[in-house]
PDB file of C-alpha atoms and ligand atoms in Angstrom:
ATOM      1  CA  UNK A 217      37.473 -17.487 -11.695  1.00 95.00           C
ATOM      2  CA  UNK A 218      36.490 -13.760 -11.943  1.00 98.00           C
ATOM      3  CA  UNK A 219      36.950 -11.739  -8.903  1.00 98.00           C
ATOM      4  CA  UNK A 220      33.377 -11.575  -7.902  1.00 98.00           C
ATOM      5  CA  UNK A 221      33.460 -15.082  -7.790  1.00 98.00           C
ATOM      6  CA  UNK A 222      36.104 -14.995  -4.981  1.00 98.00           C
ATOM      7  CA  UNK A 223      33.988 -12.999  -3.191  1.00 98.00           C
ATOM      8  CA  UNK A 224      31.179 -15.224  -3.243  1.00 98.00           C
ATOM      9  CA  UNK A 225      33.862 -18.367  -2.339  1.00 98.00           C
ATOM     10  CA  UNK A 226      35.156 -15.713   0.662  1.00 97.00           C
ATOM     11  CA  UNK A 227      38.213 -16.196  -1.170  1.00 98.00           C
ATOM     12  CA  UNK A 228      38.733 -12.226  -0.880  1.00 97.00           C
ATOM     13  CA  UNK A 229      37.021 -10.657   1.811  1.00 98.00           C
ATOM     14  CA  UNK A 230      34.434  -8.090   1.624  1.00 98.00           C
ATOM     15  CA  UNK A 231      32.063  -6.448   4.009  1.00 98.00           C
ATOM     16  CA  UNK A 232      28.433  -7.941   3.271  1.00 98.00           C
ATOM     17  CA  UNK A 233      25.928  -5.572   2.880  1.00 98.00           C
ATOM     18  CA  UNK A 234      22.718  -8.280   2.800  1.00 98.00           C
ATOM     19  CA  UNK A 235      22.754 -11.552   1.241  1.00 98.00           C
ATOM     20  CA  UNK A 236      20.566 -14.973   0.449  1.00 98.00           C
ATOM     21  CA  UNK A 237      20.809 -18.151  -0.940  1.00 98.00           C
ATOM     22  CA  UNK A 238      20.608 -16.218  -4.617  1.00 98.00           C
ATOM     23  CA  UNK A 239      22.564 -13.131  -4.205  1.00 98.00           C
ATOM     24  CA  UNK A 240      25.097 -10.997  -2.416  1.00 98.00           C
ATOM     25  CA  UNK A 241      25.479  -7.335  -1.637  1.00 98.00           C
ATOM     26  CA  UNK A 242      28.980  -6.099   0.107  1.00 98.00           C
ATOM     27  CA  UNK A 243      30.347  -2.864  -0.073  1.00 98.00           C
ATOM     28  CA  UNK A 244      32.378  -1.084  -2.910  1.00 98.00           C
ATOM     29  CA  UNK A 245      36.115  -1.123  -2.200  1.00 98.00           C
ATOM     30  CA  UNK A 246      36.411   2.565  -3.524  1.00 97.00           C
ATOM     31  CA  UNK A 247      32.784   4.097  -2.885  1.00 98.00           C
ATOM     32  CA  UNK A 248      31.388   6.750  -5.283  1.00 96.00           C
ATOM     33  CA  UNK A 249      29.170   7.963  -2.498  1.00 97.00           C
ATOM     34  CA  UNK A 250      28.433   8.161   1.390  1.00 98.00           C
ATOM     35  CA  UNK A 251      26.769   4.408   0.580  1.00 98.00           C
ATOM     36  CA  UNK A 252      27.826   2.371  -2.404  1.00 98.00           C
ATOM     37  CA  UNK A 253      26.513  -1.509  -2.349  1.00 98.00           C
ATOM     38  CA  UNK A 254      27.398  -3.509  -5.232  1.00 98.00           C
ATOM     39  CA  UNK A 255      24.556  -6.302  -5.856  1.00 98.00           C
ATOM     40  CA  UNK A 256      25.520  -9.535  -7.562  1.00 98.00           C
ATOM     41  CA  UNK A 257      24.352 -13.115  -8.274  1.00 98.00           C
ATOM     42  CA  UNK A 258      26.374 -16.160  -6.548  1.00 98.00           C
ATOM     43  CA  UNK A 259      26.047 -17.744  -9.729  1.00 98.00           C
ATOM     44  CA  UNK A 260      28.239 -16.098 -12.410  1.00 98.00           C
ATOM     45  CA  UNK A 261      26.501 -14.178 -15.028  1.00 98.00           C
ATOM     46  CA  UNK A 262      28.945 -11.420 -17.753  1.00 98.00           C
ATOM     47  CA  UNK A 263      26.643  -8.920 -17.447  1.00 97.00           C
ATOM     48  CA  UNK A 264      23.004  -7.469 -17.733  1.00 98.00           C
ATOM     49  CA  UNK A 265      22.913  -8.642 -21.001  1.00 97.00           C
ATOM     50  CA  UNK A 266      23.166 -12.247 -19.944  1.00 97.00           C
ATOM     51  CA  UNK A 267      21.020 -12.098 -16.912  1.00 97.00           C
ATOM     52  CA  UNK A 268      17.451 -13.947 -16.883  1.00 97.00           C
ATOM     53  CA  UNK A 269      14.284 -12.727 -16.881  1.00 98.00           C
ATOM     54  CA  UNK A 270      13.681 -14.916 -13.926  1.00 98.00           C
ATOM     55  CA  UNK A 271      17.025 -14.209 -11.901  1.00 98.00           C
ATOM     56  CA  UNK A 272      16.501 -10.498 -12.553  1.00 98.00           C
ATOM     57  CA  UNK A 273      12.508 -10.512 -10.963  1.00 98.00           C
ATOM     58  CA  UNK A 274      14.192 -12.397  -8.221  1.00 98.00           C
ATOM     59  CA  UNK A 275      17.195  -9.809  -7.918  1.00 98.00           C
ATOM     60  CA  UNK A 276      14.321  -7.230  -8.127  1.00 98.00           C
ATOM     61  CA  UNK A 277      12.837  -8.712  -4.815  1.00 98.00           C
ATOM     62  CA  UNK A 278      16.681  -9.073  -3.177  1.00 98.00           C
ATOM     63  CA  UNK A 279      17.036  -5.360  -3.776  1.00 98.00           C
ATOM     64  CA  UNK A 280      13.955  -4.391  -2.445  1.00 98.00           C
ATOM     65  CA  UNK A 281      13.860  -6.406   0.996  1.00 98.00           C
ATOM     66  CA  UNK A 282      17.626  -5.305   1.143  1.00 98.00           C
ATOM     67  CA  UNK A 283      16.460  -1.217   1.047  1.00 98.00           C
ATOM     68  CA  UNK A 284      14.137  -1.968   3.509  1.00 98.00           C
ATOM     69  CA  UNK A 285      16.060  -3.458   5.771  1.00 98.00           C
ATOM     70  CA  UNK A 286      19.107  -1.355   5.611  1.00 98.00           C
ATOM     71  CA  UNK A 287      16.892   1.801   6.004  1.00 98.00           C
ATOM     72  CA  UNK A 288      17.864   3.731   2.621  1.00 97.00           C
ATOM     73  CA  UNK A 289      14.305   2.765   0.940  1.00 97.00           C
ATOM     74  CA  UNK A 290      12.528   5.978   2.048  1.00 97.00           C
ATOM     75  CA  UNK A 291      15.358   8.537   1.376  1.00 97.00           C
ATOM     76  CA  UNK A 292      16.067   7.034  -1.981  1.00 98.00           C
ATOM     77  CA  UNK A 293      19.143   5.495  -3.892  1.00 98.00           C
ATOM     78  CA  UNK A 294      20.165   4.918  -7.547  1.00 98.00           C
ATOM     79  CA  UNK A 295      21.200   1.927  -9.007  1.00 98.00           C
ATOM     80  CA  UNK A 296      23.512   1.414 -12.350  1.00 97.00           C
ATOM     81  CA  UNK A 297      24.373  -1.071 -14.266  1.00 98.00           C
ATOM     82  CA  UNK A 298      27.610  -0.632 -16.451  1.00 98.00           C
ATOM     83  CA  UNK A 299      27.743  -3.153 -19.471  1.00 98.00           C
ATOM     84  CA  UNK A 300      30.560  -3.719 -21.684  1.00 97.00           C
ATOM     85  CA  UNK A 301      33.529  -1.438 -22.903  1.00 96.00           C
ATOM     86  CA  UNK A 302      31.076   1.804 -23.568  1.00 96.00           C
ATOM     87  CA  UNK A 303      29.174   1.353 -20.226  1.00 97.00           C
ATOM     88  CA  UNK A 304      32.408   1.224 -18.334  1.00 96.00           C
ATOM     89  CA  UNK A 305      32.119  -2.396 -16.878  1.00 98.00           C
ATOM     90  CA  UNK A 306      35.251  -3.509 -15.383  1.00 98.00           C
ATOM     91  CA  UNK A 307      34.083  -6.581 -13.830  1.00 98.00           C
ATOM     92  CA  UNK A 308      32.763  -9.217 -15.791  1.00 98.00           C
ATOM     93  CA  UNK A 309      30.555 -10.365 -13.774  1.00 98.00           C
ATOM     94  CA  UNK A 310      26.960  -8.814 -13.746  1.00 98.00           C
ATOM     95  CA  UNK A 311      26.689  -6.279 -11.194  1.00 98.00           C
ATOM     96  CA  UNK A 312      23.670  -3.206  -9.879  1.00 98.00           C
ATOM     97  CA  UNK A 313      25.817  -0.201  -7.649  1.00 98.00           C
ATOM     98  CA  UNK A 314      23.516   0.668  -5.180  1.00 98.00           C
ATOM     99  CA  UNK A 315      24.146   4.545  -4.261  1.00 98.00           C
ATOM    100  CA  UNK A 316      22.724   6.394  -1.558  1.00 98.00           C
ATOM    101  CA  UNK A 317      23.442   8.327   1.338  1.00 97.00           C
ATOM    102  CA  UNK A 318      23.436  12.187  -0.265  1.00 97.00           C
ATOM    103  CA  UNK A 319      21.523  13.658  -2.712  1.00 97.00           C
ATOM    104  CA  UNK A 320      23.286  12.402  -5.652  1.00 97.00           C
ATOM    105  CA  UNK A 321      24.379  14.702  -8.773  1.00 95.00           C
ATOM    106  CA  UNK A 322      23.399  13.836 -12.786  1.00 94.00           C
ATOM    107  CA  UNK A 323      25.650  14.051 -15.736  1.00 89.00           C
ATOM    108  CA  UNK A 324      29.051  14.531 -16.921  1.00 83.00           C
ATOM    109  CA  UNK A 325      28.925  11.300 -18.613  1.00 85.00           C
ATOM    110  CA  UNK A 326      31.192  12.380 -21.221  1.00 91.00           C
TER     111      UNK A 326
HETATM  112  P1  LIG B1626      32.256  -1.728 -12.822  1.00 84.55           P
HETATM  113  O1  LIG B1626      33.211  -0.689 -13.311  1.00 84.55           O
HETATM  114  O2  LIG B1626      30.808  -1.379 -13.044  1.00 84.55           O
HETATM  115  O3  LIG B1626      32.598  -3.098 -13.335  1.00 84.55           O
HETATM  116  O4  LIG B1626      32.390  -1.748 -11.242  1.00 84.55           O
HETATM  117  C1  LIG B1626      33.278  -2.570 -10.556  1.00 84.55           C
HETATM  118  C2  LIG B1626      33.295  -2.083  -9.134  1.00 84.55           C
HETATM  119  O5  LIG B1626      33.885  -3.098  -8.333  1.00 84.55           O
HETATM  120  C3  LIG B1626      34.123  -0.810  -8.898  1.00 84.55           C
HETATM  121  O6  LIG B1626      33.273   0.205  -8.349  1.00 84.55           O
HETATM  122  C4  LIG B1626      35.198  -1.258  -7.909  1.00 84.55           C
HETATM  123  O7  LIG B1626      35.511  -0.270  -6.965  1.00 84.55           O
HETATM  124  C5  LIG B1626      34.570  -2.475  -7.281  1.00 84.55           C
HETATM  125  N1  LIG B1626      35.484  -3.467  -6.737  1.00 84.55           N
HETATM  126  C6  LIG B1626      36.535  -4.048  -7.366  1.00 84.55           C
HETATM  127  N2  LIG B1626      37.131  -4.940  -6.560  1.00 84.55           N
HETATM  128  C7  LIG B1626      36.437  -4.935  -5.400  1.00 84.55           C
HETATM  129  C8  LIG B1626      36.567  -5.645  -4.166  1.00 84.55           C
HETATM  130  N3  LIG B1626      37.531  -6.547  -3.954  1.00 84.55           N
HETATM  131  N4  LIG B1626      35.682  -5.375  -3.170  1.00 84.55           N
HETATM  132  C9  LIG B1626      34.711  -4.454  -3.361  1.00 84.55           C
HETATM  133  N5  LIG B1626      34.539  -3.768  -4.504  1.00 84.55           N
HETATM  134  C10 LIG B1626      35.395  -3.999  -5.502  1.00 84.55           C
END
């Protein structure tokens, strides 16, 4: 079972950001900015290349209520993707960072 998994299973803890019956959103272990949510589905999914068009409209919808809620919708926020060896993906397990909190910088990607 992948980490993320565990997570889900609250076999490892982490500090929930937002969830529903669909997906969860808990805070990165080592954040990359002042906020850094990562946003998963329960259900196991490799990566963006593997995710449904329907689970990502509904993921869509997660994300936005979740912005809302936690107050960073107005300000602004990225969210990233990383997929496979090139894109950096550690976790196999399909995953948006959610950044936020500071005006966030651009490039250096290489
Ligand atoms: P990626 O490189 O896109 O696969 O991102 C994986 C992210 O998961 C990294 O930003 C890690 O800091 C984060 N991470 C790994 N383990 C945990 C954990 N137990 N709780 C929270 N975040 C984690």
């Amino acid at each position: 079972m992948c980490i993320f998994c565990k997570i889900v299973k609250q076999e490892i803890p982490s500090k929930i950001a937002y969830q529903n019956d669909q997906f969860l959103a808990f805070y990165d272990i080592s954040p990359k900015a002042p906020i850094h949510i990562l946003i998963i589905p329960k259900e196991h999914v490799d990566s963006f290349c593997d995710l449904s068009s329907d689970l990502m409209a509904a993921m869509t919808l997660f994300i936005q209520e979740m912005v809302k809620k936690l107050d960073i919708a107005d300000d602004g926020y990225r969210l990233i993707t990383n997929i496979g060896s090139d894109g950096g993906q550690e976790v196999k397990h399909m995953h948006f960072h959610l950044l936020a909190g500071a005006k966030l910088k651009w490039g250096g990607f290489v």
